[in-house]
Short mmCIF file of N, CA and C and ligand atoms in Angstrom, two decimals:
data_model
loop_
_atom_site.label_atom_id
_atom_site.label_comp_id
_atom_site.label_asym_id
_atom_site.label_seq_id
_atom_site.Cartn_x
_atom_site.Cartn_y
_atom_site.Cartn_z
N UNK A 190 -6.24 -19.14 -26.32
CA UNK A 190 -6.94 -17.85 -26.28
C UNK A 190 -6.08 -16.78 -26.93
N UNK A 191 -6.57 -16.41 -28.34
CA UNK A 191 -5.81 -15.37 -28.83
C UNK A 191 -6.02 -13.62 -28.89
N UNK A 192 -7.43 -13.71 -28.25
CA UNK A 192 -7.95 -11.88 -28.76
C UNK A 192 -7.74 -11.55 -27.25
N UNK A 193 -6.61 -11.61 -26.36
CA UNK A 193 -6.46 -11.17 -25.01
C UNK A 193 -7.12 -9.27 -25.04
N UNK A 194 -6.77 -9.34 -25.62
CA UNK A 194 -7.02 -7.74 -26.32
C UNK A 194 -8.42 -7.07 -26.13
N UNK A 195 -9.57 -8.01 -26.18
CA UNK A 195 -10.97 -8.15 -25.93
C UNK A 195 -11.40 -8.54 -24.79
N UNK A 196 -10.33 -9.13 -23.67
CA UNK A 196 -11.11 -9.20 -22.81
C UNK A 196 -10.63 -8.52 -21.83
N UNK A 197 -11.52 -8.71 -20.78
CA UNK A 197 -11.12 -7.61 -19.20
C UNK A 197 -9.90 -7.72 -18.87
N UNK A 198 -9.58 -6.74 -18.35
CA UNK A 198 -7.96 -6.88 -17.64
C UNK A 198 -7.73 -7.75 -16.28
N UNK A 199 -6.57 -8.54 -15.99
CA UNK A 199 -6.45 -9.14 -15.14
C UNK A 199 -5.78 -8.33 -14.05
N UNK A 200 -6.61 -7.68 -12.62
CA UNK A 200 -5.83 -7.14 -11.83
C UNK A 200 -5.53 -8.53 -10.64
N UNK A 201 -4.53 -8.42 -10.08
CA UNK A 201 -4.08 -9.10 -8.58
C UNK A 201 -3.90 -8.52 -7.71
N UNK A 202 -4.80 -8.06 -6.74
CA UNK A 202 -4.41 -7.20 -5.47
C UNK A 202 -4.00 -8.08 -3.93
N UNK A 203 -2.50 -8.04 -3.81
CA UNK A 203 -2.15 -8.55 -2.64
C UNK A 203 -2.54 -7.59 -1.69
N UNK A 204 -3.28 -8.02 -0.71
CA UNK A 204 -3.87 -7.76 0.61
C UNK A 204 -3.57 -8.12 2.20
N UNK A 205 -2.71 -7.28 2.89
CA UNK A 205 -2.52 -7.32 4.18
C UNK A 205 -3.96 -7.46 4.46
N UNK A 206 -3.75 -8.79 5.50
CA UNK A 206 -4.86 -9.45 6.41
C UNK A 206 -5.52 -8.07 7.23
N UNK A 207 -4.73 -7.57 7.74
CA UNK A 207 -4.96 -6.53 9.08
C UNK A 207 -6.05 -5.05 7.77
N UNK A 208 -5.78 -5.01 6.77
CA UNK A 208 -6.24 -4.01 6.91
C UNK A 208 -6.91 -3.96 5.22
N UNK A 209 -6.19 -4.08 4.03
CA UNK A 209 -6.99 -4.12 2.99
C UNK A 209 -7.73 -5.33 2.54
N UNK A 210 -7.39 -6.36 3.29
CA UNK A 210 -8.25 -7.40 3.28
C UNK A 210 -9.38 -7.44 3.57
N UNK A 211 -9.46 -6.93 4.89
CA UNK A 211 -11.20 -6.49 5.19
C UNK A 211 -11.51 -6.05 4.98
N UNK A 212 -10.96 -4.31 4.49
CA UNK A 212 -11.84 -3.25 3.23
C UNK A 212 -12.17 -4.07 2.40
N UNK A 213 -11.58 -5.16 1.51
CA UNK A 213 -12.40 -5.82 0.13
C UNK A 213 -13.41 -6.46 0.47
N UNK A 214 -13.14 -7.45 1.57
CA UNK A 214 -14.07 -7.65 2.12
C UNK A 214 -15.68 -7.19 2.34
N UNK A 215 -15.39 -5.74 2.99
CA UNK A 215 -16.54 -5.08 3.40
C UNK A 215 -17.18 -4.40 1.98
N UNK A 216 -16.15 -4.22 1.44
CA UNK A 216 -16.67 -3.69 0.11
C UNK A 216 -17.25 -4.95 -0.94
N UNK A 217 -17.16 -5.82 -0.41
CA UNK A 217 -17.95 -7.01 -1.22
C UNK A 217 -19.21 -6.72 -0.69
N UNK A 218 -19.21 -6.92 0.81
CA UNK A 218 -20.59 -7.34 2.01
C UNK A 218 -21.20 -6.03 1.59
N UNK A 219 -20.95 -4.98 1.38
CA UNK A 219 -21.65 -3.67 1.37
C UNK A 219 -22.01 -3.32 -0.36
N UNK A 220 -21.76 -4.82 -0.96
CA UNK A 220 -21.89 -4.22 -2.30
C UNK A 220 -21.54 -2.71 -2.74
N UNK A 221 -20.46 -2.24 -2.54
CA UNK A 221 -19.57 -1.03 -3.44
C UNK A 221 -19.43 -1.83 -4.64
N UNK A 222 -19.28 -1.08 -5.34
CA UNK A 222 -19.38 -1.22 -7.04
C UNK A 222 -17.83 -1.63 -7.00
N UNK A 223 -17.36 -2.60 -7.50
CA UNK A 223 -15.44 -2.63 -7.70
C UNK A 223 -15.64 -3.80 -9.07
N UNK A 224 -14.39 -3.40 -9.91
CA UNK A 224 -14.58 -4.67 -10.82
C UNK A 224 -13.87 -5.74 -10.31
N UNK A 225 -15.22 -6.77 -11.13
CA UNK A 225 -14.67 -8.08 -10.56
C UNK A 225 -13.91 -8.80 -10.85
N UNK A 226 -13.04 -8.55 -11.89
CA UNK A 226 -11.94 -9.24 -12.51
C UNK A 226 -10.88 -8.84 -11.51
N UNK A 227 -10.56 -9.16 -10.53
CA UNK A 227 -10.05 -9.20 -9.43
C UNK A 227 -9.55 -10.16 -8.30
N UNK A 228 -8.15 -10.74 -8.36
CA UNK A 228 -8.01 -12.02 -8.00
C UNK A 228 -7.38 -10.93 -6.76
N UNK A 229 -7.65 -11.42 -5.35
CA UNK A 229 -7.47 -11.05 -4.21
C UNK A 229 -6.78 -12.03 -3.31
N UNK A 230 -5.11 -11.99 -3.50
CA UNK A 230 -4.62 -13.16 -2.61
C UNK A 230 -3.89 -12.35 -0.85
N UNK A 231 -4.35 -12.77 -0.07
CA UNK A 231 -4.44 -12.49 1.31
C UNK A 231 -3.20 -12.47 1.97
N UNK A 232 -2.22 -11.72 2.53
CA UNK A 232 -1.01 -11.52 3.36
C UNK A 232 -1.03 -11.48 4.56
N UNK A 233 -0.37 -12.13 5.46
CA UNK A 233 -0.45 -11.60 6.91
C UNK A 233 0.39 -10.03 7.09
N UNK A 234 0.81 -9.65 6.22
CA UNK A 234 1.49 -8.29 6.22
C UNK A 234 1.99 -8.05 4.54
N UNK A 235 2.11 -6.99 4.10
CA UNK A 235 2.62 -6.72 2.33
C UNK A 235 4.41 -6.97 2.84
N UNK A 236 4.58 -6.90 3.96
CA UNK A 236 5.97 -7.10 4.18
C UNK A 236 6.60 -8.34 3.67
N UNK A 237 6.15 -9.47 4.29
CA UNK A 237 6.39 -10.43 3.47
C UNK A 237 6.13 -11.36 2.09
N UNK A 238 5.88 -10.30 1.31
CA UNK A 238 5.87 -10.34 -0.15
C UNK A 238 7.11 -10.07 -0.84
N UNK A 239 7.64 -11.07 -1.53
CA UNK A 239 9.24 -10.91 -2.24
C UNK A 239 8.69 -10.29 -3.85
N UNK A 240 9.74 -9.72 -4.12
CA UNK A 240 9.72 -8.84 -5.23
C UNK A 240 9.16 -10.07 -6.17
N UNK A 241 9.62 -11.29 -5.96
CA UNK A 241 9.21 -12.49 -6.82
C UNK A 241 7.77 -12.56 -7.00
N UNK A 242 7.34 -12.55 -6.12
CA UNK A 242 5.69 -12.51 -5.86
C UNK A 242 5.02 -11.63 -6.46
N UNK A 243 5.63 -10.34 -7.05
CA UNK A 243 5.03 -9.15 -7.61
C UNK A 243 5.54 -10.44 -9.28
N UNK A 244 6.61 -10.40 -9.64
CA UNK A 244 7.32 -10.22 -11.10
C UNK A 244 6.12 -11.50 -11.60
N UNK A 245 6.26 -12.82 -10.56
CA UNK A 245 5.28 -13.86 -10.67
C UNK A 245 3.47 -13.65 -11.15
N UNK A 246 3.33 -12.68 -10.52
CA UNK A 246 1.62 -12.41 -10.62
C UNK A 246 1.65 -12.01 -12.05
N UNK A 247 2.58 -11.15 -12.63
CA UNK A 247 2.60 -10.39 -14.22
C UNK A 247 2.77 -11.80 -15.06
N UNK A 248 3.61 -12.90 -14.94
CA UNK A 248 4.27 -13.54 -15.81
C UNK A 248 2.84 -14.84 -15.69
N UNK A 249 1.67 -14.65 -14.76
CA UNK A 249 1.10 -15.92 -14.81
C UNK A 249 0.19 -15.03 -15.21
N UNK A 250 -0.14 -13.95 -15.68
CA UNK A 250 -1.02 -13.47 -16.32
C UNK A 250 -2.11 -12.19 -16.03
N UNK A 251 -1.33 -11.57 -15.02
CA UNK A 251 -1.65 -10.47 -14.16
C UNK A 251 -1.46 -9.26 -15.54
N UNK A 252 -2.17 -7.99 -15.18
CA UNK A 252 -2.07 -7.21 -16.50
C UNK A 252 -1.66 -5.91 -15.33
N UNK A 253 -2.33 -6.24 -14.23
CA UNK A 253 -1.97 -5.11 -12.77
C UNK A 253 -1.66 -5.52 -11.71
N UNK A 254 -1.12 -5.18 -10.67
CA UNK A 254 -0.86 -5.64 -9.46
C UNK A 254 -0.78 -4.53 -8.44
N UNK A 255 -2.00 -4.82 -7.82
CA UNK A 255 -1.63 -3.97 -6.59
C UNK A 255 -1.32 -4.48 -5.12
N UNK A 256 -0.66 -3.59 -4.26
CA UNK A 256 -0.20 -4.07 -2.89
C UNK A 256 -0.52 -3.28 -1.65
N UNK A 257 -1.40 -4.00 -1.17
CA UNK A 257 -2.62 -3.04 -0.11
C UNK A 257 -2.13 -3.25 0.95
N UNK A 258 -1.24 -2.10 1.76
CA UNK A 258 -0.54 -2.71 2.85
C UNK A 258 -1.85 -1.41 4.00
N UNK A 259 -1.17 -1.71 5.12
CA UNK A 259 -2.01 -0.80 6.29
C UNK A 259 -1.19 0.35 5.80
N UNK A 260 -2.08 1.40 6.32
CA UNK A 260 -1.42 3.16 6.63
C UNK A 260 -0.23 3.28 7.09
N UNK A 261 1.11 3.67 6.68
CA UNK A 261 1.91 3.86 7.08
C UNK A 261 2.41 4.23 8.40
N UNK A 262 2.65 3.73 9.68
CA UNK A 262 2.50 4.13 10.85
C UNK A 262 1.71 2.85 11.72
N UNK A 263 0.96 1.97 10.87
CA UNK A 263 0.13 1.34 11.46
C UNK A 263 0.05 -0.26 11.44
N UNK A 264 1.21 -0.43 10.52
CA UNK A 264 1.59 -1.91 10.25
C UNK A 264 1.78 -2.91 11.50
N UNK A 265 1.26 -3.84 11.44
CA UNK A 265 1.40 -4.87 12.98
C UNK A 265 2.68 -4.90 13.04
N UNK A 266 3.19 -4.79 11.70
CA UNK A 266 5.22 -6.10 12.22
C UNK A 266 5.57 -4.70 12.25
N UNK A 267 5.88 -3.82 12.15
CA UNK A 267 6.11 -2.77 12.55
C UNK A 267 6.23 -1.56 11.31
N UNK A 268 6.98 -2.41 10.74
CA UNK A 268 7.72 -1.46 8.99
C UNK A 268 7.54 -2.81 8.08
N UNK A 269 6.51 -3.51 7.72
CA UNK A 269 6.44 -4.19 7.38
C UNK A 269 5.65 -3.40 5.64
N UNK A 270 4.84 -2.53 5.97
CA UNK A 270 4.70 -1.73 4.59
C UNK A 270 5.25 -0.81 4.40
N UNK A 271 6.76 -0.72 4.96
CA UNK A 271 7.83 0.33 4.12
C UNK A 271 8.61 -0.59 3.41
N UNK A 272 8.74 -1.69 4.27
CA UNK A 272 9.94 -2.51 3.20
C UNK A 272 9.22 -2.79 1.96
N UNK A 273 7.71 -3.09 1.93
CA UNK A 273 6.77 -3.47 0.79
C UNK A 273 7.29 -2.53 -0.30
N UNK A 274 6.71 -0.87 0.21
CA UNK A 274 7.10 0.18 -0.83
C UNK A 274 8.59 -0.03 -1.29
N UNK A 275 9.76 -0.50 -0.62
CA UNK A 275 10.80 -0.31 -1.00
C UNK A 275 11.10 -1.40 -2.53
N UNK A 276 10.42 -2.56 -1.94
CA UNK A 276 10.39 -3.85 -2.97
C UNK A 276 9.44 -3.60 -3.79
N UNK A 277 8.25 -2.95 -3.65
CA UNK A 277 7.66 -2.40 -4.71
C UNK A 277 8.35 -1.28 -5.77
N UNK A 278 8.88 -0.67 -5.86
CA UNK A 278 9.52 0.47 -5.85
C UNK A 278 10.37 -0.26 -6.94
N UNK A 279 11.52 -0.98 -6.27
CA UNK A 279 12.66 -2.37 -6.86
C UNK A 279 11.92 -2.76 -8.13
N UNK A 280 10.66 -3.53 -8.00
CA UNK A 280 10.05 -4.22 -9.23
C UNK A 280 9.58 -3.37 -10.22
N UNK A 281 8.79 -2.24 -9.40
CA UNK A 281 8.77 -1.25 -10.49
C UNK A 281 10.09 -1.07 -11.39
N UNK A 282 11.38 -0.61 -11.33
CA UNK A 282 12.36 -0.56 -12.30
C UNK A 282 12.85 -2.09 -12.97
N UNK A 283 12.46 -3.22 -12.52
CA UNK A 283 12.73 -4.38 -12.88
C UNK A 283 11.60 -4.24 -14.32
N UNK A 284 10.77 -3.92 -13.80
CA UNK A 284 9.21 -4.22 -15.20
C UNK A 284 9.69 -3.01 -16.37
N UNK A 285 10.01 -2.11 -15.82
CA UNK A 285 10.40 -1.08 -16.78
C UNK A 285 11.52 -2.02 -17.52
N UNK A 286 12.34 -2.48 -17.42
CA UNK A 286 13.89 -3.32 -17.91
C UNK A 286 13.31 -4.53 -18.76
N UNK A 287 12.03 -4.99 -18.10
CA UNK A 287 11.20 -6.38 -19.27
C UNK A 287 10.45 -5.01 -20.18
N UNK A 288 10.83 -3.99 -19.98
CA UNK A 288 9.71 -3.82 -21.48
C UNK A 288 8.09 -3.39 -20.36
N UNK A 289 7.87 -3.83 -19.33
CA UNK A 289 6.51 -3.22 -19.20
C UNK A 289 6.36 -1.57 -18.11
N UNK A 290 4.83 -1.21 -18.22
CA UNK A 290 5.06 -0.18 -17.53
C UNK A 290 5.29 0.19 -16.66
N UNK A 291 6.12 0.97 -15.09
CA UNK A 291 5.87 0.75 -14.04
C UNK A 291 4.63 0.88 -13.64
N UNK A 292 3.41 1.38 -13.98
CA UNK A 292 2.24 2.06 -13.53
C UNK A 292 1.36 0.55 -12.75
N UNK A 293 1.60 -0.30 -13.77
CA UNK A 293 1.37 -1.98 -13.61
C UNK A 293 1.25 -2.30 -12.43
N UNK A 294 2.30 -1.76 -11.71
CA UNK A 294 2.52 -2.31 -9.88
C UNK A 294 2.46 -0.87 -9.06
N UNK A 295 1.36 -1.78 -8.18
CA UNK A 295 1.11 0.30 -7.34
C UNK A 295 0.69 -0.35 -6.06
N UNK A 296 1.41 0.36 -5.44
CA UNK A 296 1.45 -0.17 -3.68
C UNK A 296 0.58 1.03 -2.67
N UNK A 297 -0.58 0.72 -2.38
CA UNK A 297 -1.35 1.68 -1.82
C UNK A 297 -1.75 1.14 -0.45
N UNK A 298 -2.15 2.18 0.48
CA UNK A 298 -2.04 2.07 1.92
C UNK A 298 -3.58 2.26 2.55
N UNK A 299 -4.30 1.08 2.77
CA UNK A 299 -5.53 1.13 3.13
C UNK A 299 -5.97 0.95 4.61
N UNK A 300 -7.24 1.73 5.45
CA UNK A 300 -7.58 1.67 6.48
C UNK A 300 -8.39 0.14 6.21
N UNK A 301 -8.42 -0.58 7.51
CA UNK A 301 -9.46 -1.78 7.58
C UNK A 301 -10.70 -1.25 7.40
N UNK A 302 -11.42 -0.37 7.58
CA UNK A 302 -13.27 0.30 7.61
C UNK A 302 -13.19 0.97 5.89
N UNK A 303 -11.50 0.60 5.29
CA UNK A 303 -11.57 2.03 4.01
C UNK A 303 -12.78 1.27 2.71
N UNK A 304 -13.80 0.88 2.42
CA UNK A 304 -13.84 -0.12 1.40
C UNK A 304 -13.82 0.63 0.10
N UNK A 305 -14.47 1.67 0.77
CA UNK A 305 -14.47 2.74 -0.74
C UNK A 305 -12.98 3.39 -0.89
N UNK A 306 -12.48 3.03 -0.44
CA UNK A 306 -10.74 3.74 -1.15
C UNK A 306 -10.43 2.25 -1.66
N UNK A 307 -10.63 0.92 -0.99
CA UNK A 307 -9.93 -0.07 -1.87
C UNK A 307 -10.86 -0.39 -3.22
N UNK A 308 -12.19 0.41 -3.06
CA UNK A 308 -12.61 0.10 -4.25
C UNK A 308 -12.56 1.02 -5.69
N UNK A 309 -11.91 2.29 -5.14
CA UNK A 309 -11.07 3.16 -6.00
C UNK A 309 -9.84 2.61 -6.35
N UNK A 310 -9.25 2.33 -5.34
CA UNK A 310 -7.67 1.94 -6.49
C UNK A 310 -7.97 1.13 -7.05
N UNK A 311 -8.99 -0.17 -6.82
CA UNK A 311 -8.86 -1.21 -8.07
C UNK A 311 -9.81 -0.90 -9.02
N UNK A 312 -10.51 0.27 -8.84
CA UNK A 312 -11.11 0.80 -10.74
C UNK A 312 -9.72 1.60 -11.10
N UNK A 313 -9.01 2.42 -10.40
CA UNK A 313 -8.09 3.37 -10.93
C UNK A 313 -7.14 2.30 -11.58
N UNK A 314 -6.73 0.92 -11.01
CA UNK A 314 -5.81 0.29 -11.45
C UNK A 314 -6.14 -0.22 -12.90
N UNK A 315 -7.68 -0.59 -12.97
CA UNK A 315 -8.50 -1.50 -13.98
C UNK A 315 -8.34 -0.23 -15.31
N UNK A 316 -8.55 1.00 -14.99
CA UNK A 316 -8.52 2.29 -15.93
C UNK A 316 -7.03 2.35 -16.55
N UNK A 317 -5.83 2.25 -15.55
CA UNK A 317 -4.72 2.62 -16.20
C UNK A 317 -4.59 1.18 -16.75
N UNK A 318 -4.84 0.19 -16.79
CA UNK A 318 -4.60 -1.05 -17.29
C UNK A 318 -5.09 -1.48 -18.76
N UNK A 319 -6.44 -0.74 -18.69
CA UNK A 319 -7.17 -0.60 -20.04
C UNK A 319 -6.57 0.13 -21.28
N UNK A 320 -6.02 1.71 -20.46
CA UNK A 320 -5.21 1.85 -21.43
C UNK A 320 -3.97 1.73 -21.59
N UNK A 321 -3.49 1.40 -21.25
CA UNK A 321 -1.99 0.06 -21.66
C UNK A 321 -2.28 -1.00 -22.60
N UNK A 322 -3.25 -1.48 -22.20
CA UNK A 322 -3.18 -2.67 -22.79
C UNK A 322 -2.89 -3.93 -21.87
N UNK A 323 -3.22 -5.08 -22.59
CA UNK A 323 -2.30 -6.22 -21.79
C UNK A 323 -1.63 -6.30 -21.54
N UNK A 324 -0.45 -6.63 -20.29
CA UNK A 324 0.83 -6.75 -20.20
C UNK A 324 1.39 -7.95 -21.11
N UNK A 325 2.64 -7.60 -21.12
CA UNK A 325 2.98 -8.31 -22.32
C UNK A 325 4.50 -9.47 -21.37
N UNK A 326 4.00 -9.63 -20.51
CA UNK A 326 5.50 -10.29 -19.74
C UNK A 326 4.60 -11.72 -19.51
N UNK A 327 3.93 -12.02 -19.90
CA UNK A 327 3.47 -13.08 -19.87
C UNK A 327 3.92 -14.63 -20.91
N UNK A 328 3.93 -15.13 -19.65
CA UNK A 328 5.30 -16.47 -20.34
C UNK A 328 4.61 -16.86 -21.67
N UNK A 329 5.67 -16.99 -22.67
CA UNK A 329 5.43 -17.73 -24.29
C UNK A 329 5.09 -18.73 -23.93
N UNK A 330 5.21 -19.57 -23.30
CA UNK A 330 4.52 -21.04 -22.88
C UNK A 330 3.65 -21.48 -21.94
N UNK A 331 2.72 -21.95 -22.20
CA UNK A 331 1.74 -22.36 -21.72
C UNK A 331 1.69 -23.61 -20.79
N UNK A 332 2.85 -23.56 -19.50
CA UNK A 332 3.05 -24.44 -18.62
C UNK A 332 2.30 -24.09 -17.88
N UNK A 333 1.09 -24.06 -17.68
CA UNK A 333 0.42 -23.84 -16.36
C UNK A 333 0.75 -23.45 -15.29
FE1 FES B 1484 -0.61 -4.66 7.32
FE2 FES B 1484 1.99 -4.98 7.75
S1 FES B 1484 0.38 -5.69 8.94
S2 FES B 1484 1.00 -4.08 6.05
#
Protein backbone atom coordinates (compact mmCIF):
# COMPACT_ATOMS: atom_id res chain seq x y z
CA UNK A 1 0.00 0.00 0.00
CA UNK A 2 1.64 3.09 -1.29
CA UNK A 3 -0.86 6.33 -1.40
CA UNK A 4 -1.06 6.17 2.69
CA UNK A 5 -1.59 9.78 1.99
CA UNK A 6 -5.27 9.07 0.62
CA UNK A 7 -6.45 7.27 3.11
CA UNK A 8 -8.10 7.92 6.64
CA UNK A 9 -5.95 8.41 9.48
CA UNK A 10 -5.20 5.69 11.87
CA UNK A 11 -6.24 6.84 15.46
CA UNK A 12 -5.61 4.24 18.67
CA UNK A 13 -7.41 5.29 21.69
CA UNK A 14 -6.25 3.41 24.85
CA UNK A 15 -9.20 3.27 27.18
CA UNK A 16 -9.43 2.89 31.00
CA UNK A 17 -12.10 0.15 31.58
CA UNK A 18 -13.68 2.31 34.50
CA UNK A 19 -14.37 5.22 32.56
CA UNK A 20 -13.51 6.03 28.75
CA UNK A 21 -14.27 2.71 27.82
CA UNK A 22 -17.84 2.96 28.47
CA UNK A 23 -18.14 6.55 27.13
CA UNK A 24 -17.06 4.79 23.63
CA UNK A 25 -19.08 2.45 24.33
CA UNK A 26 -22.20 4.47 24.96
CA UNK A 27 -21.25 6.63 22.27
CA UNK A 28 -21.39 3.67 19.89
CA UNK A 29 -25.00 2.42 21.59
CA UNK A 30 -26.27 6.06 21.33
CA UNK A 31 -24.98 6.43 17.87
CA UNK A 32 -22.91 9.92 18.46
CA UNK A 33 -21.30 10.63 15.31
CA UNK A 34 -17.26 9.66 16.07
CA UNK A 35 -14.95 8.50 13.24
CA UNK A 36 -14.62 5.13 12.74
CA UNK A 37 -11.21 4.64 11.91
CA UNK A 38 -10.69 4.03 15.43
CA UNK A 39 -8.97 1.05 16.97
CA UNK A 40 -10.10 1.08 20.75
CA UNK A 41 -7.81 -1.19 22.93
CA UNK A 42 -9.28 -1.50 26.61
CA UNK A 43 -7.10 -0.89 30.04
CA UNK A 44 -7.96 -1.81 33.41
CA UNK A 45 -6.43 1.66 34.27
CA UNK A 46 -4.12 4.21 31.61
CA UNK A 47 -1.75 3.57 34.56
CA UNK A 48 -0.58 0.55 33.43
CA UNK A 49 0.34 1.51 30.02
CA UNK A 50 4.30 1.65 29.45
CA UNK A 51 5.58 4.42 27.41
CA UNK A 52 6.29 1.26 25.04
CA UNK A 53 2.73 0.81 24.44
CA UNK A 54 2.29 4.45 23.29
CA UNK A 55 5.90 4.41 20.93
CA UNK A 56 4.43 0.66 19.72
CA UNK A 57 0.86 1.85 18.55
CA UNK A 58 2.85 4.76 16.17
CA UNK A 59 5.46 2.19 14.82
CA UNK A 60 2.55 -0.53 13.90
CA UNK A 61 0.85 2.10 12.18
CA UNK A 62 -1.03 4.43 14.45
CA UNK A 63 -0.99 8.14 12.86
CA UNK A 64 -2.67 9.26 16.64
CA UNK A 65 -2.87 7.98 19.93
CA UNK A 66 -4.94 8.84 22.50
CA UNK A 67 -5.06 7.91 26.35
CA UNK A 68 -8.50 8.09 28.02
CA UNK A 69 -7.81 7.79 31.58
CA UNK A 70 -10.77 8.71 34.41
CA UNK A 71 -10.97 12.49 35.77
CA UNK A 72 -8.22 13.23 37.69
CA UNK A 73 -9.19 12.59 41.33
CA UNK A 74 -11.17 9.61 40.32
CA UNK A 75 -8.87 6.85 39.19
CA UNK A 76 -9.66 3.30 40.93
CA UNK A 77 -5.72 2.50 41.59
CA UNK A 78 -5.53 5.69 42.92
CA UNK A 79 -2.88 7.93 40.70
CA UNK A 80 -3.00 5.63 38.18
CA UNK A 81 -3.87 8.59 35.50
CA UNK A 82 -1.16 10.88 36.79
CA UNK A 83 1.54 8.47 36.27
CA UNK A 84 -0.25 7.96 32.63
CA UNK A 85 0.13 11.92 32.07
CA UNK A 86 3.62 11.68 33.35
CA UNK A 87 4.56 8.73 30.71
CA UNK A 88 2.53 10.41 28.33
CA UNK A 89 4.24 13.57 28.67
CA UNK A 90 7.91 11.24 28.50
CA UNK A 91 6.74 9.90 24.94
CA UNK A 92 5.62 13.01 23.90
CA UNK A 93 9.48 14.32 23.91
CA UNK A 94 10.63 10.80 22.77
CA UNK A 95 8.31 11.33 19.29
CA UNK A 96 9.53 14.83 19.02
CA UNK A 97 13.47 13.13 19.01
CA UNK A 98 12.02 10.35 16.07
CA UNK A 99 11.15 13.30 14.01
CA UNK A 100 7.26 13.13 14.83
CA UNK A 101 4.83 15.58 16.33
CA UNK A 102 4.07 15.67 19.95
CA UNK A 103 0.37 16.61 19.17
CA UNK A 104 0.22 12.67 17.92
CA UNK A 105 -0.13 11.50 21.64
CA UNK A 106 -2.80 13.31 23.83
CA UNK A 107 -3.85 11.97 27.12
CA UNK A 108 -7.39 13.14 27.99
CA UNK A 109 -9.54 12.56 31.11
CA UNK A 110 -13.03 11.16 30.55
CA UNK A 111 -16.28 10.74 32.78
CA UNK A 112 -17.90 7.02 32.28
CA UNK A 113 -21.68 8.82 31.14
CA UNK A 114 -19.00 11.48 29.01
CA UNK A 115 -19.72 9.92 25.31
CA UNK A 116 -19.90 13.18 23.73
CA UNK A 117 -16.50 14.45 25.12
CA UNK A 118 -14.91 11.00 24.04
CA UNK A 119 -16.44 11.59 20.86
CA UNK A 120 -14.82 15.08 20.56
CA UNK A 121 -11.36 14.21 21.29
CA UNK A 122 -11.34 11.48 18.75
CA UNK A 123 -12.66 13.96 15.86
CA UNK A 124 -10.23 16.67 17.46
CA UNK A 125 -7.49 13.94 17.32
CA UNK A 126 -8.68 12.68 13.60
CA UNK A 127 -8.51 16.83 12.63
CA UNK A 128 -5.00 17.43 14.03
CA UNK A 129 -3.91 14.16 12.37
CA UNK A 130 -5.24 15.13 8.95
CA UNK A 131 -3.29 17.95 9.03
CA UNK A 132 -0.01 16.45 9.80
CA UNK A 133 -0.24 14.02 7.75
CA UNK A 134 0.71 10.39 8.27
CA UNK A 135 3.02 9.66 10.88
CA UNK A 136 6.04 8.79 9.56
CA UNK A 137 7.61 6.37 12.50
CA UNK A 138 6.24 3.60 10.97
CA UNK A 139 8.60 0.53 10.62
CA UNK A 140 10.45 0.30 6.92
CA UNK A 141 9.58 -3.30 7.11
CA UNK A 142 6.80 -5.02 6.73
CA UNK A 143 7.09 -7.73 9.60
CA UNK A 144 3.73 -7.84 10.64
FE1 LIG B 1 -9.32 4.79 35.12
FE2 LIG B 1 -7.07 4.52 36.52
S1 LIG B 1 -8.89 3.45 36.75
S2 LIG B 1 -7.44 5.75 34.78
Amino acid sequence: MMNIENTEPTIVAFCCHYCAYAAADLAGSSRLQYPPNVRIIRTPCTGRLEVDFFMKAFENGADGVLVAGCEEGSCHFKEGNLLAKRRVNYTRKLLSEAGLEAERLRMVNIGAADAQKFAEHVREMVETVRKLGPARLKKATNQG
